mmCIF file of C-alpha atoms and ligand atoms in Angstrom:
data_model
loop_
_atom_site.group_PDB
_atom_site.id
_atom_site.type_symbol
_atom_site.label_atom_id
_atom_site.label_comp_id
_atom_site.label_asym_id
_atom_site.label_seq_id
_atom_site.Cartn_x
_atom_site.Cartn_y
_atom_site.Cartn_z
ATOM 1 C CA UNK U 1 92.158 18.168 55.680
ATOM 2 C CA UNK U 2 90.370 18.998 59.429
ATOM 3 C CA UNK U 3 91.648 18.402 62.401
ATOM 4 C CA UNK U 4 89.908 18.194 65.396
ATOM 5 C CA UNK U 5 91.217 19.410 68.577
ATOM 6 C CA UNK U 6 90.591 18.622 72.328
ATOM 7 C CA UNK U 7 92.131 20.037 75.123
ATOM 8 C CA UNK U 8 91.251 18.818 78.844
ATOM 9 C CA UNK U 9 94.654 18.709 80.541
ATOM 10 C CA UNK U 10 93.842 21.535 83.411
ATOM 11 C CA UNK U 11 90.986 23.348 83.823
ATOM 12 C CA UNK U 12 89.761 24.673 80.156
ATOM 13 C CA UNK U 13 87.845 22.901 78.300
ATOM 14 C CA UNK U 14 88.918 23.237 74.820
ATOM 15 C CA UNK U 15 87.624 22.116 71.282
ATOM 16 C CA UNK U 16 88.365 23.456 67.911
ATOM 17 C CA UNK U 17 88.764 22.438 63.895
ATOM 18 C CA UNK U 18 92.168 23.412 62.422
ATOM 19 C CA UNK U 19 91.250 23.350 58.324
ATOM 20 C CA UNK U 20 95.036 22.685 56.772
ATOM 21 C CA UNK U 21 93.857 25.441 54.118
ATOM 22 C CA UNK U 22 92.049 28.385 55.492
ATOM 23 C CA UNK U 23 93.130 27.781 59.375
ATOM 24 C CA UNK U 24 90.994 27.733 62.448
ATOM 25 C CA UNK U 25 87.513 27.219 61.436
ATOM 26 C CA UNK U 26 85.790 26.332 64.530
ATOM 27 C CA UNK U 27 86.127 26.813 68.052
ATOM 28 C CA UNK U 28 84.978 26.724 71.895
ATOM 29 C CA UNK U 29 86.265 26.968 74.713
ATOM 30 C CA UNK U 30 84.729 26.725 78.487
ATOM 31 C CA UNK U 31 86.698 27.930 81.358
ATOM 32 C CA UNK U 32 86.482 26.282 85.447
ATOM 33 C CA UNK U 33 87.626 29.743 86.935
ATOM 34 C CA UNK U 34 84.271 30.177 88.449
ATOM 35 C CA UNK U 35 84.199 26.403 89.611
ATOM 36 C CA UNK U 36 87.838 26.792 91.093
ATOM 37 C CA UNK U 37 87.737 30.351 92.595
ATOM 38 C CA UNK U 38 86.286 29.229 95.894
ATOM 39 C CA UNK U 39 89.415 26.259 96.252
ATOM 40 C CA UNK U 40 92.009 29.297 95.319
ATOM 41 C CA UNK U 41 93.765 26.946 92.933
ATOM 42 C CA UNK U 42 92.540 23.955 90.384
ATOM 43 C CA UNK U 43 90.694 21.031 92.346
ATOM 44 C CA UNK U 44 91.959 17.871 90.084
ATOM 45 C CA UNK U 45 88.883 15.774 90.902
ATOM 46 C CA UNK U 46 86.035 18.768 90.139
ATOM 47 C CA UNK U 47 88.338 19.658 86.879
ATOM 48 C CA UNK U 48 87.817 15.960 85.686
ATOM 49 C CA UNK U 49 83.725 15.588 86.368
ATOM 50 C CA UNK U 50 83.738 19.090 84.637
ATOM 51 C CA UNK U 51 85.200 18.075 81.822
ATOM 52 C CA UNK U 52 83.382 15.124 81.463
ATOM 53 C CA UNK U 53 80.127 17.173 81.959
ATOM 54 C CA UNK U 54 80.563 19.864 79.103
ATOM 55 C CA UNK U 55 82.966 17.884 76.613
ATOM 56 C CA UNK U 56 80.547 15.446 74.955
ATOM 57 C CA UNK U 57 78.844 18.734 74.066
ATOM 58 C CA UNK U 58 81.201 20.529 72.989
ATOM 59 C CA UNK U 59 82.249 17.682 70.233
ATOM 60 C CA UNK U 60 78.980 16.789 69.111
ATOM 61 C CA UNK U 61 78.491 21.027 68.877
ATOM 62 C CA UNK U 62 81.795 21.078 66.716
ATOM 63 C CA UNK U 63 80.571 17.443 64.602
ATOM 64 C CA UNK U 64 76.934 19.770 63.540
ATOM 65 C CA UNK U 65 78.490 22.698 62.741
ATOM 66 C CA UNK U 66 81.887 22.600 61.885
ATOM 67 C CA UNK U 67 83.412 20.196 59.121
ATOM 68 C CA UNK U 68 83.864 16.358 59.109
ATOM 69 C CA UNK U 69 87.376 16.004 60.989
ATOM 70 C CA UNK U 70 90.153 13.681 59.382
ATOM 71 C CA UNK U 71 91.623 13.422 62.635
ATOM 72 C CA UNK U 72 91.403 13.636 66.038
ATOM 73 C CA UNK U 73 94.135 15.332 68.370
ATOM 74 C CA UNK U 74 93.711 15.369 72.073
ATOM 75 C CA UNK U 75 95.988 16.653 74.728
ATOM 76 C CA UNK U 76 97.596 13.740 76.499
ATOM 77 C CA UNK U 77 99.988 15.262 78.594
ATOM 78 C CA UNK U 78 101.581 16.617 80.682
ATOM 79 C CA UNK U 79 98.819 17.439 83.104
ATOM 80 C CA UNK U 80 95.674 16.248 85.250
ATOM 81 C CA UNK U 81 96.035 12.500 85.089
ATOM 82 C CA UNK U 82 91.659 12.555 85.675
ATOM 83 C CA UNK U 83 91.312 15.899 83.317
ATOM 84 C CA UNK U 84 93.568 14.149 80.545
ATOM 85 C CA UNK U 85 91.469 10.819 80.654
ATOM 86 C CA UNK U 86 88.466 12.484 79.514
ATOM 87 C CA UNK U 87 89.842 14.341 76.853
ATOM 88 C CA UNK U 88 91.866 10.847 75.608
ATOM 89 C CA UNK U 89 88.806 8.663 75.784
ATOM 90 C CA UNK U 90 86.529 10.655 73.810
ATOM 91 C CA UNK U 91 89.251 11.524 71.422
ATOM 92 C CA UNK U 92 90.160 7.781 70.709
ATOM 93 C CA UNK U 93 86.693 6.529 71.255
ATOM 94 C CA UNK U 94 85.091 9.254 68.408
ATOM 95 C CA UNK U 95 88.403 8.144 66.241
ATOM 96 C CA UNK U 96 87.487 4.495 66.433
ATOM 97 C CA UNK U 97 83.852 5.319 65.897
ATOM 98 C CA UNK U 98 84.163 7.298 62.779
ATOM 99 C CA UNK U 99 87.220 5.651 62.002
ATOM 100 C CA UNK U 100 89.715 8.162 61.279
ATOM 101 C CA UNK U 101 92.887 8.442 63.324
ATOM 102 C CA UNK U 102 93.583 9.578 66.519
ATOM 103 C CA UNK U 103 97.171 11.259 67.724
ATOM 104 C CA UNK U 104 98.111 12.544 71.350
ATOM 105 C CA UNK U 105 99.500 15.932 71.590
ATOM 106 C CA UNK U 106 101.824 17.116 74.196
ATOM 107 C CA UNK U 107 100.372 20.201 75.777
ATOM 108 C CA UNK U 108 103.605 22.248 76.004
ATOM 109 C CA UNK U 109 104.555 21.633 72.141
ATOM 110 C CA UNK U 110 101.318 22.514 71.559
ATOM 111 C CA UNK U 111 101.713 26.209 73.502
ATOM 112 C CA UNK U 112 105.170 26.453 71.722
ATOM 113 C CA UNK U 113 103.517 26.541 68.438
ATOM 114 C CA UNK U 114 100.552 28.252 68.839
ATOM 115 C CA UNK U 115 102.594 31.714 68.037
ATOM 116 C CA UNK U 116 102.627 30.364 64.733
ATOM 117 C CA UNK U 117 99.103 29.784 63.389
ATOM 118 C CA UNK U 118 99.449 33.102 62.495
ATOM 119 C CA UNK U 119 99.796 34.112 58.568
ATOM 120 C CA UNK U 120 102.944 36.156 58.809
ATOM 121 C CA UNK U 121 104.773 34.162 61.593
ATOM 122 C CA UNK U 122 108.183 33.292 61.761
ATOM 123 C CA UNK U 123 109.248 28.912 61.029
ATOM 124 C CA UNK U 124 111.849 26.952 62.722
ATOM 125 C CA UNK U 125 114.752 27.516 64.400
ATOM 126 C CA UNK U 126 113.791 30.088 67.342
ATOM 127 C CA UNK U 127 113.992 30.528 71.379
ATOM 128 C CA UNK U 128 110.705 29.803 72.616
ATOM 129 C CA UNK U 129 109.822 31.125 76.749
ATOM 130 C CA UNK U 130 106.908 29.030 77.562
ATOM 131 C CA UNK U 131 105.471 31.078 80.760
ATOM 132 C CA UNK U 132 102.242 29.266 82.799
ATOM 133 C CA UNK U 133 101.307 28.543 85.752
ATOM 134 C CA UNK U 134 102.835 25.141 86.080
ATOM 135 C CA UNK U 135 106.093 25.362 83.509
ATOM 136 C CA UNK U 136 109.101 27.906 83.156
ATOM 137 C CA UNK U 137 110.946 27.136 80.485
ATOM 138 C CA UNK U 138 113.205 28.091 77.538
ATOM 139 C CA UNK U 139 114.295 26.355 74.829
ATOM 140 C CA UNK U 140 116.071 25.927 71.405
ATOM 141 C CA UNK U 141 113.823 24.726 69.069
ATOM 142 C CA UNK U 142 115.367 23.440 65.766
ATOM 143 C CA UNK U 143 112.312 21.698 64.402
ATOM 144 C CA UNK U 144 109.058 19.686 65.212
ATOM 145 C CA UNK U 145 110.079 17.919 68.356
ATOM 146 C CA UNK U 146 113.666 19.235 68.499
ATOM 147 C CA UNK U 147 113.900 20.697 71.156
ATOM 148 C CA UNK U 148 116.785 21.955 73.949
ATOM 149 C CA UNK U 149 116.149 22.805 77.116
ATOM 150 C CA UNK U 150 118.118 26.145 77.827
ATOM 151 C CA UNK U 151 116.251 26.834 81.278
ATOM 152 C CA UNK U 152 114.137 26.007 84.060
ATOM 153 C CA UNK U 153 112.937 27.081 86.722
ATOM 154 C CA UNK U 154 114.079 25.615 89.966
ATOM 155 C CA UNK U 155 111.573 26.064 92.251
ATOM 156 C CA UNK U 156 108.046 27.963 91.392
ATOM 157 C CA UNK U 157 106.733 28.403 88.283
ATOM 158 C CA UNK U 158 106.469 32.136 87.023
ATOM 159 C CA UNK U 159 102.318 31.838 86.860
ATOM 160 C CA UNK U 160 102.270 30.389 90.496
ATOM 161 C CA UNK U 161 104.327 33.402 91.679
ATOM 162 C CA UNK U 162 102.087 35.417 89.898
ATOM 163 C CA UNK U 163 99.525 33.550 92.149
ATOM 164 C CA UNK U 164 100.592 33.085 95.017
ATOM 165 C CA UNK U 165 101.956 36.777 95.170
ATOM 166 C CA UNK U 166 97.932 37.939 94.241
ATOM 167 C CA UNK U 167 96.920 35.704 96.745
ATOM 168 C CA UNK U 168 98.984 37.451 99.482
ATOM 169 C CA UNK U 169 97.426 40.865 98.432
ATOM 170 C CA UNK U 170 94.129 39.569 98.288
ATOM 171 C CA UNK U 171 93.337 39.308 94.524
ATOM 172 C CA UNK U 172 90.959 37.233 93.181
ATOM 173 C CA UNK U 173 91.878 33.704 91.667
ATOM 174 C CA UNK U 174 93.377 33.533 88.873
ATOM 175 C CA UNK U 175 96.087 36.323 90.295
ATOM 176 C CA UNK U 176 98.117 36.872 87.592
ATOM 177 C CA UNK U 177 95.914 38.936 85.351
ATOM 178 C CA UNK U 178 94.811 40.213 88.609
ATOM 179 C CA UNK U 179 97.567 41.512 89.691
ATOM 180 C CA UNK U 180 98.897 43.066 86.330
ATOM 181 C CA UNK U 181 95.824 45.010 86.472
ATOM 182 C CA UNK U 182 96.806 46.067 89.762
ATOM 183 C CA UNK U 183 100.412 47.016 89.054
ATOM 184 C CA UNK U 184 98.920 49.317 86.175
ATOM 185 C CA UNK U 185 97.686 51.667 88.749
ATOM 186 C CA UNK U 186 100.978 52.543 90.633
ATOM 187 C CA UNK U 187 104.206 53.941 89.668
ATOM 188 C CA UNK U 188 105.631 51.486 92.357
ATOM 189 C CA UNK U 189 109.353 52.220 92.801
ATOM 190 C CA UNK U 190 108.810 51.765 96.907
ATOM 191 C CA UNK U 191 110.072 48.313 97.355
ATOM 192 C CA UNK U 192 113.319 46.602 96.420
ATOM 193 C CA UNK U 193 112.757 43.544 95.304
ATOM 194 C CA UNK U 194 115.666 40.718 94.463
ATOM 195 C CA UNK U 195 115.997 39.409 90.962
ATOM 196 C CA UNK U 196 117.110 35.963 91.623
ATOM 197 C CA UNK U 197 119.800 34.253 89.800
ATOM 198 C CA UNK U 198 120.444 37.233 87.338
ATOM 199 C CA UNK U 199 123.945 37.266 87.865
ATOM 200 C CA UNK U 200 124.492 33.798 87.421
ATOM 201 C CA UNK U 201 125.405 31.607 84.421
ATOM 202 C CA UNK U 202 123.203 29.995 82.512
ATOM 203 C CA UNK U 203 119.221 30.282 81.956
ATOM 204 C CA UNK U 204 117.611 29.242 85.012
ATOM 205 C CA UNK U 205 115.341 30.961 87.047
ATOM 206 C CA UNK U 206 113.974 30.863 90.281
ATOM 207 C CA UNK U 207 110.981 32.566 91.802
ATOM 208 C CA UNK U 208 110.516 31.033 95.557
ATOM 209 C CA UNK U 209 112.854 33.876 96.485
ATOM 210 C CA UNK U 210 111.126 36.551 94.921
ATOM 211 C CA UNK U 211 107.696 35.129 96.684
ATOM 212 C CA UNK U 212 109.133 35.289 99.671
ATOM 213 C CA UNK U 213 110.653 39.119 99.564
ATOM 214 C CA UNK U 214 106.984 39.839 98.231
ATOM 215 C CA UNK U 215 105.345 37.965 101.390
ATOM 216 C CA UNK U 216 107.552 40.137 104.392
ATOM 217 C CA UNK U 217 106.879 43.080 102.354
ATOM 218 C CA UNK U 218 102.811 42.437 102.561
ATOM 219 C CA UNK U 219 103.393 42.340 105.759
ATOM 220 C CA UNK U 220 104.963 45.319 106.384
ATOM 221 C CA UNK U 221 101.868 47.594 105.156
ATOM 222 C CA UNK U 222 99.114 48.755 106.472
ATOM 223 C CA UNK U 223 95.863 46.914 105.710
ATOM 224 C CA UNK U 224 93.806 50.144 104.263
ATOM 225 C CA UNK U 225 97.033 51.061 102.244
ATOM 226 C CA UNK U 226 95.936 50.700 99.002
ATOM 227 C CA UNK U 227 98.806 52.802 97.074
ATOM 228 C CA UNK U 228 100.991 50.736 98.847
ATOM 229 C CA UNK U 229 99.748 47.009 97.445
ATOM 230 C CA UNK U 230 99.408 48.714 93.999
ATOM 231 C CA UNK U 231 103.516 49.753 94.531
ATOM 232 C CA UNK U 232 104.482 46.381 95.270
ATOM 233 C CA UNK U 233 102.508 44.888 92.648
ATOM 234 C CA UNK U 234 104.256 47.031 90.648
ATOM 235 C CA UNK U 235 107.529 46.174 92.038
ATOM 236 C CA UNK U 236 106.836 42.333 91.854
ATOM 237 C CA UNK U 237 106.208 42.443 88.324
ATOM 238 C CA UNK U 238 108.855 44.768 87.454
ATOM 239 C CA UNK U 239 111.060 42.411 88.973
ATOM 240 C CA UNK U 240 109.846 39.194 87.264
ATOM 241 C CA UNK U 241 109.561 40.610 83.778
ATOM 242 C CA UNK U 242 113.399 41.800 84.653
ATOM 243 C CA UNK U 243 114.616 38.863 85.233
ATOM 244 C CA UNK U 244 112.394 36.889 82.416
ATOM 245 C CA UNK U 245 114.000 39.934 79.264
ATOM 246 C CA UNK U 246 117.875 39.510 80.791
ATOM 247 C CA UNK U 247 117.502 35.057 80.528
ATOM 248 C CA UNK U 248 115.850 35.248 77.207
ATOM 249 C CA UNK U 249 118.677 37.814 76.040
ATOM 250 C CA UNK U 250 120.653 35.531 77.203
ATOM 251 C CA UNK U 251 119.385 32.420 75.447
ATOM 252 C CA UNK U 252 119.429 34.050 72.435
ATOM 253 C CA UNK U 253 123.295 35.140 72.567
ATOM 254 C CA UNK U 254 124.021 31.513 73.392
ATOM 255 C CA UNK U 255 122.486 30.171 70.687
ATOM 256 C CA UNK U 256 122.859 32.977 67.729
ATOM 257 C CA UNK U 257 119.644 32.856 66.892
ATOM 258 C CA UNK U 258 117.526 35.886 66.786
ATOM 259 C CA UNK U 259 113.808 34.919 66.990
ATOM 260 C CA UNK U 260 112.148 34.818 69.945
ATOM 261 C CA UNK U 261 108.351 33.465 70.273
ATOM 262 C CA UNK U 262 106.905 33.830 73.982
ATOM 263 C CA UNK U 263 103.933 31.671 74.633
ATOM 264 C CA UNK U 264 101.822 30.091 77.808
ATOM 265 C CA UNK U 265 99.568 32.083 80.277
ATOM 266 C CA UNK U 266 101.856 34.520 81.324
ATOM 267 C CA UNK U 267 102.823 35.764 78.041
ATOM 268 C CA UNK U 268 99.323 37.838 77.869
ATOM 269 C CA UNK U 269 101.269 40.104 80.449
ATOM 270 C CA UNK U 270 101.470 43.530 78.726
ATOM 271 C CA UNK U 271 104.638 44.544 80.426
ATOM 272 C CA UNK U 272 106.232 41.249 79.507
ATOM 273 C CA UNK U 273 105.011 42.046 75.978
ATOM 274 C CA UNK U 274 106.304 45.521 76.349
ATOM 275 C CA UNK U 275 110.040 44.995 77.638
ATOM 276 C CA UNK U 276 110.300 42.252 75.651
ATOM 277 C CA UNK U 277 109.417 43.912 71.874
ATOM 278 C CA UNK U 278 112.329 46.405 73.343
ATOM 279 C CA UNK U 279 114.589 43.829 72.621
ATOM 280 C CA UNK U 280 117.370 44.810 69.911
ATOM 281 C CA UNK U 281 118.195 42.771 67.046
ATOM 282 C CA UNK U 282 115.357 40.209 68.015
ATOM 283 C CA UNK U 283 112.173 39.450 66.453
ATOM 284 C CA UNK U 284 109.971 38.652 69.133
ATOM 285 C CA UNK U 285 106.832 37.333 68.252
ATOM 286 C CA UNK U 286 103.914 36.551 70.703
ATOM 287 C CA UNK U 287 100.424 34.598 70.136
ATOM 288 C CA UNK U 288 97.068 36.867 70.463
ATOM 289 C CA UNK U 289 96.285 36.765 73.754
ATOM 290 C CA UNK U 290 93.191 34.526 73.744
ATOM 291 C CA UNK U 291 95.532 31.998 72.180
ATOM 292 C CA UNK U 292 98.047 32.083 75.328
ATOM 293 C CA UNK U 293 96.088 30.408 77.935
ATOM 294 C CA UNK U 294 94.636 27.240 77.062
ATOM 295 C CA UNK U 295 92.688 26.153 73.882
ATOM 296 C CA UNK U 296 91.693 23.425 71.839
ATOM 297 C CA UNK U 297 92.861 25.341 69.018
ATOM 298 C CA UNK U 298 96.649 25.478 69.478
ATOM 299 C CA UNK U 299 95.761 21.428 69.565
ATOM 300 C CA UNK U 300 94.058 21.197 66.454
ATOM 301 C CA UNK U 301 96.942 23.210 65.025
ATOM 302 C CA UNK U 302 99.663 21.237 66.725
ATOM 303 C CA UNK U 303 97.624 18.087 65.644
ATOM 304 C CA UNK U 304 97.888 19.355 62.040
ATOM 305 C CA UNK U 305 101.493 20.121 62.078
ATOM 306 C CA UNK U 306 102.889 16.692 63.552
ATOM 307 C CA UNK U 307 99.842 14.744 61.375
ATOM 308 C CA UNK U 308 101.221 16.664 57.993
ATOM 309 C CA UNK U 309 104.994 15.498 59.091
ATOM 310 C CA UNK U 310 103.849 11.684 59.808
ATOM 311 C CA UNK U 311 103.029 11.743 63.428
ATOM 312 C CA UNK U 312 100.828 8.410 63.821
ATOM 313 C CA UNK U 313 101.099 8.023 67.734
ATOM 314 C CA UNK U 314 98.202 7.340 69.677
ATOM 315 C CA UNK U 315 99.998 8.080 73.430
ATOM 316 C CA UNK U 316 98.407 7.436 76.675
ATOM 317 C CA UNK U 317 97.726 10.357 79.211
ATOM 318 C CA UNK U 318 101.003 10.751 80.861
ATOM 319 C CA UNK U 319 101.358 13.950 84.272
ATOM 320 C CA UNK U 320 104.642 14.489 83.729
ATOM 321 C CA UNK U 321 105.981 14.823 79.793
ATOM 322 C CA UNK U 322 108.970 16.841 79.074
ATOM 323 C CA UNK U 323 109.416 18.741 76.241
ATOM 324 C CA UNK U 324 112.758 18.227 75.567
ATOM 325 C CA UNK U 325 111.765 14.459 75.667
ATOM 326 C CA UNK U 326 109.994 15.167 72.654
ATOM 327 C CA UNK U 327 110.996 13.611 69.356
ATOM 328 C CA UNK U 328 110.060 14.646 65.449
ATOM 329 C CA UNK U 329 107.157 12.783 64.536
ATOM 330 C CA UNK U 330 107.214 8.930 63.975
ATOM 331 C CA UNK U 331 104.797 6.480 61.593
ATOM 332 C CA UNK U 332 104.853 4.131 64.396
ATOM 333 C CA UNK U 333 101.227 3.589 65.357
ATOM 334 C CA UNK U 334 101.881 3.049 68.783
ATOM 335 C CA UNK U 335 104.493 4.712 71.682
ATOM 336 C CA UNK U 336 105.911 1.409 72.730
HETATM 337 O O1 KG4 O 1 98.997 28.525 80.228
HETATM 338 P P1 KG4 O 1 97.970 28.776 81.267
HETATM 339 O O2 KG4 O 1 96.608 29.256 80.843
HETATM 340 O O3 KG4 O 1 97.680 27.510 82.121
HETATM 341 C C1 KG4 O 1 98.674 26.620 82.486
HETATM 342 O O4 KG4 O 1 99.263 26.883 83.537
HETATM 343 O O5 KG4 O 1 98.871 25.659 81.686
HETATM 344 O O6 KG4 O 1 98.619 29.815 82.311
HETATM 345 C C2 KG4 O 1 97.920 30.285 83.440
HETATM 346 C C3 KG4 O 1 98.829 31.201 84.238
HETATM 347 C C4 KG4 O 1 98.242 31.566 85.590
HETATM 348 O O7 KG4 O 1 99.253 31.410 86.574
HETATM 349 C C5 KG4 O 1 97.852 33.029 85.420
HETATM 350 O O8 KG4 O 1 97.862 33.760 86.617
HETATM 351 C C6 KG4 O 1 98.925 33.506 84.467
HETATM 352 O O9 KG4 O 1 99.067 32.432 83.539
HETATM 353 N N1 KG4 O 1 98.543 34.744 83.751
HETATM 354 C C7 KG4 O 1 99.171 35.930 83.904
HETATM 355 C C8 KG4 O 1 98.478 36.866 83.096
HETATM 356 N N2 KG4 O 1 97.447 36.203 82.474
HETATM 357 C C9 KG4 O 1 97.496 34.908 82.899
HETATM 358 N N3 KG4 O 1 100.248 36.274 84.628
HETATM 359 C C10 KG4 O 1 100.651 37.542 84.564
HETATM 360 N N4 KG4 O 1 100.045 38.496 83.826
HETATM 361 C C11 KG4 O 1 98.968 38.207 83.079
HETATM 362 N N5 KG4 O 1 98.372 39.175 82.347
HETATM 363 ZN ZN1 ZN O 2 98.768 25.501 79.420
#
């Protein structure tokens, strides 16, 4: 059995095959970095005409070489209404064509379970922190599409702090890995930085804070001080990953379990990686790095999973699509 996989919801453009027995056997993958860098952020519009450019491509690349898909999965959500499209409409349109099935996947399952493609990986239940540039999250998952939504964040997403906290020392777009690379160089230990919400109930986070202690002390430092913006790199990291180890020690007290799988962009953070593997009496597992940002792979494999359990939905694109709105999968051909 192949899946095929399509991912177009932000700004990679993703394809892959996901064979049920031997695992990934094909794969590409085409990145707008260069096409965004200028814009300092993803322009919706350009993401959507890129996508449409290079996907057609891509498929018919993946249709000559790879082997004949079964299915089709494609992202439909949440993301770039315009981006999404693309994606959805080739994905149904080569479905109908060869007529094999088509089934939407939601983007932020998807990064949940792409920690466990691997061989060895850990199954169901387990805490999952799902760290990108657009979601914060952690949740109890029980199963395919049972999931509980421990925490949020209530204002910026960690990957936009990330960001927007490069940004503000000058790093190149995207500013996350940026930055980490940065932070590597110092010692830091110069600034103090809050850790918002740590001593509060719950599972929450917030970042705006954080951003904002980051931005007056940019300002205090001399433009050619170099050590300086490689301390509070430091700093800003050390407190993020802080405050991301003491929530997901937390989630995993509250709900006894003791597995904890860490996926989305910012998991490739080696200090994240690092503090978190520290943790005792957890098995913390995290996806290979080229597997945490986005991929058409970790669709494909999604694709498989809910296809294998009955999932027969073909859903429209959809911006906004919680996980924890997420249900096990349903024969139904159609989301109603
Ligand atoms: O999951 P992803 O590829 O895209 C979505 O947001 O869906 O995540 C991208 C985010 C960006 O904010 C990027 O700066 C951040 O992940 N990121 C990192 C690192 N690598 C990527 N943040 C911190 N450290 C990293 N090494
Ligand atoms: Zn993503």
């Amino acid at each position: 059995m192949h899946v095929l996989g399509i991912e177009t919801s932000c700004d990679e453009t993703g394809v892959a095959i996901w064979d049920s027995d031997s695992g990934l056997v094909w794969e590409r993958l085409f990145s707008q970095i260069d096409l965004h860098a200028e814009y300092g952020g993803v322009v919706p519009e350009l993401a959507a005409r890129d996508h449409l450019q290079r996907l057609a491509r891509m498929v018919e690349a993946a249709l000559k070489e790879g082997p004949a898909p079964d299915v089709v999965a494609y992202t439909a959500g949440p993301g770039l209404v315009g981006a999404l499209l693309v994606g959805a409409a080739l994905g149904q349109s080569l479905a109908t064509g060869r007529d094999i099935p088509a089934i939407g996947i939601n983007h932020l399952e998807a990064h949940l379970l792409a920690p466990l493609m691997e061989p060895d990986a850990p199954g169901f239940p387990f805490v999952a922190l799902l760290v990108s540039g657009g979601h914060t999250l952690l949740i109890e998952a029980r199963g395919l599409g049972e999931y509980k939504l421990l925490g949020t964040t209530l204002d910026d997403a960690v990957g936009e702090a990330f960001d927007k906290t490069a940004s503000l020392l000058d790093l190149p777009y995207p500013g996350g890995p940026a930055l980490a690379k940065l932070a590597a160089t110092s010692e830091g230990g110069r600034f103090t930085l809050p850790r918002p919400l740590l001593n509060r109930p719950g599972c929450d986070f917030s970042f705006s804070g954080l951003k904002t202690a980051a931005l007056y002390a940019v300002k205090e430092l001399a433009p050619d001080d170099k050590a300086g913006r490689a301390a509070l790199a430091h700093d800003f990291e050390d407190a993020v990953v802080d405050t991301l180890v003491a929530k997901c020690k937390r989630a995993l007290g509250m709900t006894g379990l003791d597995t904890l799988i860490v996926a989305g962009g910012v998991a490739a953070n080696q200090r994240l990686r690092e503090r978190l593997y520290e943790l005792p009496d957890a098995q913390v597992r995290f996806p290979d790095a080229a597997l945490c940002t986005d991929n058409g792979a970790m669709i494909a494999y999604a694709g498989w999973l809910r296809w294998n359990a009955g999932e027969r939905r073909a859903y429209d694109v959809r911006a906004r699509w919680p996980l924890d709105s997420l249900r096990p999968p349903s024969k139904e051909p159609h989301d109603g």
